[in-house]
Structures are given as structure tokens and as C-alpha cells.
Amino acid sequence: SGLNTLAKSIGKLYFGTATDNNELSDTAYRAILNNNAMFGQITPANSMKWDATEPSQGVFTFTNGDTIANLAKTNGQLLRGHNCVWYNQLPSWVSGGKFTTAQLTSIIQNHCGTLVGHFKGQTYAWDVVNEPFNDDGSWRADVFYNTLNTQYVTIAFNAARAADPAAKLYINDYNIEQAGAKATAMQNLIRSLKSAGTPIDGVGLQCHFIVGQVPSTLKSNIQTFASLGVEVALTELDIRMTLPSSTTSLNQQKTDYQTVVSACASVSGCIGITLWDFTDKYSWVPNTFSGQGAACPWDSNLVQKPAYSGIAAAL
Ligand code: G3I
């Protein structure tokens, strides 16, 4: 049985994967993607981001996002929206803008409200704010923070809630999987948002890991997040290695995937896991980290790697 079936059998909501519009012309890829026993949830890797959805102010394009949303519906899969507010893949009219607080507030409200509203009733969850922190736990000094201080987070969550009251609203980041300054900053933020009545429902731990370096505090840290009264999801899991891969590195990767998935499996507040694409054929890793790759459980020929059985064993 597939990974989603296994995940559901232990009480998880889904096991899913990222996908991207340009990959959908690959018939062999699609045959795996569309199987909801394997993947019960999908996330568009790019097509719902700000540069893709509002490239010029007030001009919204949802064609590619709609394709992914319709695919999820056809396949009987949950959809995670990704994302409303992020410093990256942000069109220059936003990132380079000089706005008053009132102007940027209304830009965020219009973007999040229109985006989330367009997909109303179609998404299980939204990454409303993505990657707000630097690795040392300080706030990322992007246009949002520089103009509105931390208030932009509340503005975005309120706009998303108003646009689709049924969608779970998440904050999402990387390097918050292990105990440390960045995780602490995120935990403090979640506490303060909740006590202020900001409508936050979940936290996404991206989980872009390196073979042999899965943090030992992952499980306890998932528990810490869950104890704040939010859902936890592993939203972008992959485990990269130095190329070329070897039997040793592929076996270590199997162990690492098993460790990560077991950590989520053993905490009831950890509701689901998403691979940041399931195949090395379409992984973002080699384009970003030169000489690294092989991060996914399926290889570039769409053949399952040892990592696949590591995941299955954990479920
Ligand atoms: O769309 C253009 C295309 O027109 C052009 O011909 C081509 C040439 O380079 O680039 C295309 O854009 C690329 C885009 O993916 C769509 O394929 C960008 O260059 C490329 O930078 C972009 O990479 C994405 C990356 O986010 C950008 O930050 C990856 O696909 C996507 O998987 C990745 O996802 C992020 C999450 O959103 C947040 N967390 C980290 C994660 C990995 O970086």
C-alpha cells in the first residue's frame, strides 16, 4: 500500500508531495503523483507565489494555480496553499517599493485576501507567512518587516482568515526543526500571536535536511511546537547528499527518512508530511546547492530508492 494509506492508518491526515506545473506533462511522473494511496496531499512549488499570482499590482493570474487545485480535486487530494507573504519570489513592485504603513497594509490585505479567497473551499491549509526569521532568530529585514515591523504577520493572517474561514492558517520556516535560537523565536512568535487572538492554526517545519545530519532534537521540538496549541506539519521534506550517491549514502538516507517520519508519526499533533517533490528528477536541490542532490525518495528515473522503504517502515 502507498505512503498516504500507511500514514492514514496511523492517524495522520495525509502524506503528500510538492509538484509543479511544468512537471505535469511527464506521464510517468503523473501516474505516481495522481495515486492518492501514495499522496493524499499536494503543494504547488511555485504557482501560488506572489510573483506568479500578482506580478503587477492588482493584476492577478491564477491559471497555473488553478491547474494544481483542479488536479488535487480530481485526484481526491488535499491542497496546501503556498504562500501569501514571503520575501522571495516577490515581484519588484513589492520588494523595491517605498510604501507607507497604510499602503503596504492594504497591499498585503489585497494580495492575501484575493489569493486565499480565489481558492476558498479548495485548500486544506495555507502557508500565510513564509520564512520570517533569520537563522539567528532575528527578524528578516525584508520590505514587510522594514515597513510594518512584526505587524505584517497579523495583517496577513487576518486577511487570510477573512478570505477563507475554513482554511488552516500556517506559519512556515526552515531551520526551526531543531532546538535553538530560530525555533525559540518561532515558538515565542506563535505564543504572542495566539495570546493576541491572531488566527494562526499551524506551524510548518520545512525539513530540508542533509544526509547524516537529521537534528537529534527533531521529535522533542515537534512536541514543543504542538504544546503551543498549533498543528505541526512537515511541509517540505527532502534530505540531500553530496553527489554522486553511493550505497552507503543511500542507506544513510533511508535511515534519515525513517527517523524524520517516525518523529512525526510519534507526535499526535504532527498531522502530515509533504515531500518537496518525490523524485530527484524535479528536485530544487541541484539548482541551489552545486554538487548536491539525490534528496528525494524516488530517483531521477522515478524508481523508488532505499529512502522509500525507510518512510514506509516509519509509517
Ligand atoms: O519560471 C522561470 C522560467 O520562466 C525560467 O525560464 C527559468 C530559468 O531559470 O526559471 C523559472 O523560474 C524558476 C522557478 O523555480 C520555477 O521553476 C526559478 O529560476 C527558480 O529559482 C525557482 O526555484 C524555486 C525556489 O523555491 C525559489 O526560491 C523552486 O522551484 C521551489 O521548489 C523552491 O521552493 C522553496 C519553497 O517555496 C520555500 N522553502 C524553500 C523551498 C526550496 O528552495
PDB file of N, CA, C and O and ligand atoms in Angstrom, residues 20 45-46 49 82 86 88-89 130-131 206 208 236 276 284, ligand 1:
ATOM      1  N   ASP A  20       4.804  20.664  -9.534  1.00  0.00           N
ATOM      2  CA  ASP A  20       4.937  21.936 -10.247  1.00  0.00           C
ATOM      3  C   ASP A  20       4.326  21.783 -11.631  1.00  0.00           C
ATOM      4  O   ASP A  20       4.320  20.692 -12.198  1.00  0.00           O
ATOM      5  N   ALA A  45       4.746  24.021  -5.969  1.00  0.00           N
ATOM      6  CA  ALA A  45       6.067  24.532  -5.582  1.00  0.00           C
ATOM      7  C   ALA A  45       6.228  26.000  -5.934  1.00  0.00           C
ATOM      8  O   ALA A  45       6.986  26.714  -5.266  1.00  0.00           O
ATOM      9  N   ASN A  46       5.549  26.464  -6.950  1.00  0.00           N
ATOM     10  CA  ASN A  46       5.747  27.848  -7.396  1.00  0.00           C
ATOM     11  C   ASN A  46       4.484  28.622  -7.765  1.00  0.00           C
ATOM     12  O   ASN A  46       4.467  29.841  -7.655  1.00  0.00           O
ATOM     13  N   LYS A  49       2.771  31.499  -5.622  1.00  0.00           N
ATOM     14  CA  LYS A  49       3.617  32.524  -5.010  1.00  0.00           C
ATOM     15  C   LYS A  49       3.275  33.911  -5.572  1.00  0.00           C
ATOM     16  O   LYS A  49       2.622  34.041  -6.614  1.00  0.00           O
ATOM     17  N   HIS A  82       0.591  27.713  -0.996  1.00  0.00           N
ATOM     18  CA  HIS A  82       1.960  28.129  -0.668  1.00  0.00           C
ATOM     19  C   HIS A  82       2.357  29.231  -1.634  1.00  0.00           C
ATOM     20  O   HIS A  82       2.534  28.934  -2.786  1.00  0.00           O
ATOM     21  N   TRP A  86       6.056  36.311   1.494  1.00  0.00           N
ATOM     22  CA  TRP A  86       7.418  35.770   1.535  1.00  0.00           C
ATOM     23  C   TRP A  86       8.336  36.784   0.874  1.00  0.00           C
ATOM     24  O   TRP A  86       7.948  37.426  -0.105  1.00  0.00           O
ATOM     25  N   ASN A  88      10.917  36.143  -0.860  1.00  0.00           N
ATOM     26  CA  ASN A  88      11.500  35.616  -2.095  1.00  0.00           C
ATOM     27  C   ASN A  88      10.405  35.417  -3.142  1.00  0.00           C
ATOM     28  O   ASN A  88       9.243  35.284  -2.814  1.00  0.00           O
ATOM     29  N   GLN A  89      10.802  35.364  -4.406  1.00  0.00           N
ATOM     30  CA  GLN A  89       9.833  35.254  -5.493  1.00  0.00           C
ATOM     31  C   GLN A  89       8.730  36.308  -5.311  1.00  0.00           C
ATOM     32  O   GLN A  89       7.542  36.039  -5.470  1.00  0.00           O
ATOM     33  N   ASN A 130       5.787  32.953   5.202  1.00  0.00           N
ATOM     34  CA  ASN A 130       6.867  32.003   4.939  1.00  0.00           C
ATOM     35  C   ASN A 130       8.212  32.628   5.309  1.00  0.00           C
ATOM     36  O   ASN A 130       8.500  33.756   4.892  1.00  0.00           O
ATOM     37  N   GLU A 131       8.987  31.910   6.093  1.00  0.00           N
ATOM     38  CA  GLU A 131      10.391  32.257   6.373  1.00  0.00           C
ATOM     39  C   GLU A 131      10.588  33.678   6.922  1.00  0.00           C
ATOM     40  O   GLU A 131      11.355  34.468   6.363  1.00  0.00           O
ATOM     41  N   GLN A 206       9.858  23.046   7.545  1.00  0.00           N
ATOM     42  CA  GLN A 206      10.122  22.675   6.151  1.00  0.00           C
ATOM     43  C   GLN A 206      10.881  21.356   6.032  1.00  0.00           C
ATOM     44  O   GLN A 206      10.580  20.531   5.184  1.00  0.00           O
ATOM     45  N   HIS A 208      14.270  20.677   5.150  1.00  0.00           N
ATOM     46  CA  HIS A 208      15.269  20.480   4.101  1.00  0.00           C
ATOM     47  C   HIS A 208      16.566  20.046   4.794  1.00  0.00           C
ATOM     48  O   HIS A 208      17.345  20.877   5.248  1.00  0.00           O
ATOM     49  N   GLU A 236       8.086  20.425   3.730  1.00  0.00           N
ATOM     50  CA  GLU A 236       8.940  20.450   2.527  1.00  0.00           C
ATOM     51  C   GLU A 236      10.091  19.449   2.663  1.00  0.00           C
ATOM     52  O   GLU A 236      11.241  19.766   2.323  1.00  0.00           O
ATOM     53  N   TRP A 276       9.333  17.563  -0.685  1.00  0.00           N
ATOM     54  CA  TRP A 276       9.463  18.724  -1.593  1.00  0.00           C
ATOM     55  C   TRP A 276       9.891  18.220  -2.961  1.00  0.00           C
ATOM     56  O   TRP A 276      10.987  18.406  -3.432  1.00  0.00           O
ATOM     57  N   TRP A 284      14.593  20.713  -6.444  1.00  0.00           N
ATOM     58  CA  TRP A 284      15.185  22.050  -6.494  1.00  0.00           C
ATOM     59  C   TRP A 284      16.657  22.031  -6.070  1.00  0.00           C
ATOM     60  O   TRP A 284      17.386  22.982  -6.358  1.00  0.00           O
TER      61      TRP A 284
HETATM   62  O1  G3I B   1       9.736  30.423 -14.226  1.00  0.00           O
HETATM   63  C1  G3I B   1      11.075  30.614 -14.645  1.00  0.00           C
HETATM   64  C2  G3I B   1      11.244  30.311 -16.096  1.00  0.00           C
HETATM   65  O2  G3I B   1      10.477  31.200 -16.842  1.00  0.00           O
HETATM   66  C3  G3I B   1      12.734  30.398 -16.462  1.00  0.00           C
HETATM   67  O3  G3I B   1      12.916  30.002 -17.777  1.00  0.00           O
HETATM   68  C4  G3I B   1      13.564  29.511 -15.550  1.00  0.00           C
HETATM   69  C5  G3I B   1      15.049  29.635 -15.830  1.00  0.00           C
HETATM   70  O4  G3I B   1      15.818  29.595 -14.671  1.00  0.00           O
HETATM   71  O5  G3I B   1      13.329  29.882 -14.213  1.00  0.00           O
HETATM   72  C6  G3I B   1      11.975  29.716 -13.830  1.00  0.00           C
HETATM   73  O6  G3I B   1      11.829  30.092 -12.501  1.00  0.00           O
HETATM   74  C7  G3I B   1      12.359  29.188 -11.534  1.00  0.00           C
HETATM   75  C8  G3I B   1      11.220  28.698 -10.662  1.00  0.00           C
HETATM   76  O7  G3I B   1      11.721  27.897  -9.622  1.00  0.00           O
HETATM   77  C9  G3I B   1      10.190  27.886 -11.447  1.00  0.00           C
HETATM   78  O8  G3I B   1      10.779  26.731 -11.965  1.00  0.00           O
HETATM   79  C10 G3I B   1      13.377  29.935 -10.712  1.00  0.00           C
HETATM   80  O9  G3I B   1      14.500  30.258 -11.504  1.00  0.00           O
HETATM   81  C11 G3I B   1      13.796  29.079  -9.532  1.00  0.00           C
HETATM   82  O10 G3I B   1      14.605  29.873  -8.674  1.00  0.00           O
HETATM   83  C12 G3I B   1      12.579  28.611  -8.777  1.00  0.00           C
HETATM   84  O11 G3I B   1      13.027  27.788  -7.714  1.00  0.00           O
HETATM   85  C13 G3I B   1      12.063  27.556  -6.709  1.00  0.00           C
HETATM   86  C14 G3I B   1      12.566  28.103  -5.381  1.00  0.00           C
HETATM   87  O12 G3I B   1      11.624  27.796  -4.361  1.00  0.00           O
HETATM   88  C15 G3I B   1      12.774  29.602  -5.428  1.00  0.00           C
HETATM   89  O13 G3I B   1      13.075  30.089  -4.169  1.00  0.00           O
HETATM   90  C16 G3I B   1      11.860  26.062  -6.602  1.00  0.00           C
HETATM   91  O14 G3I B   1      11.263  25.564  -7.789  1.00  0.00           O
HETATM   92  C17 G3I B   1      10.955  25.746  -5.398  1.00  0.00           C
HETATM   93  O15 G3I B   1      10.915  24.351  -5.206  1.00  0.00           O
HETATM   94  C18 G3I B   1      11.535  26.410  -4.165  1.00  0.00           C
HETATM   95  O16 G3I B   1      10.707  26.137  -3.057  1.00  0.00           O
HETATM   96  C19 G3I B   1      11.097  26.719  -1.810  1.00  0.00           C
HETATM   97  C20 G3I B   1       9.828  26.991  -1.031  1.00  0.00           C
HETATM   98  O17 G3I B   1       8.950  27.792  -1.779  1.00  0.00           O
HETATM   99  C21 G3I B   1      10.122  27.645   0.318  1.00  0.00           C
HETATM  100  N1  G3I B   1      11.093  26.876   1.071  1.00  0.00           N
HETATM  101  C22 G3I B   1      12.315  26.530   0.360  1.00  0.00           C
HETATM  102  C23 G3I B   1      11.998  25.818  -0.951  1.00  0.00           C
HETATM  103  C24 G3I B   1      13.266  25.374  -1.652  1.00  0.00           C
HETATM  104  O18 G3I B   1      14.031  26.469  -2.059  1.00  0.00           O
END
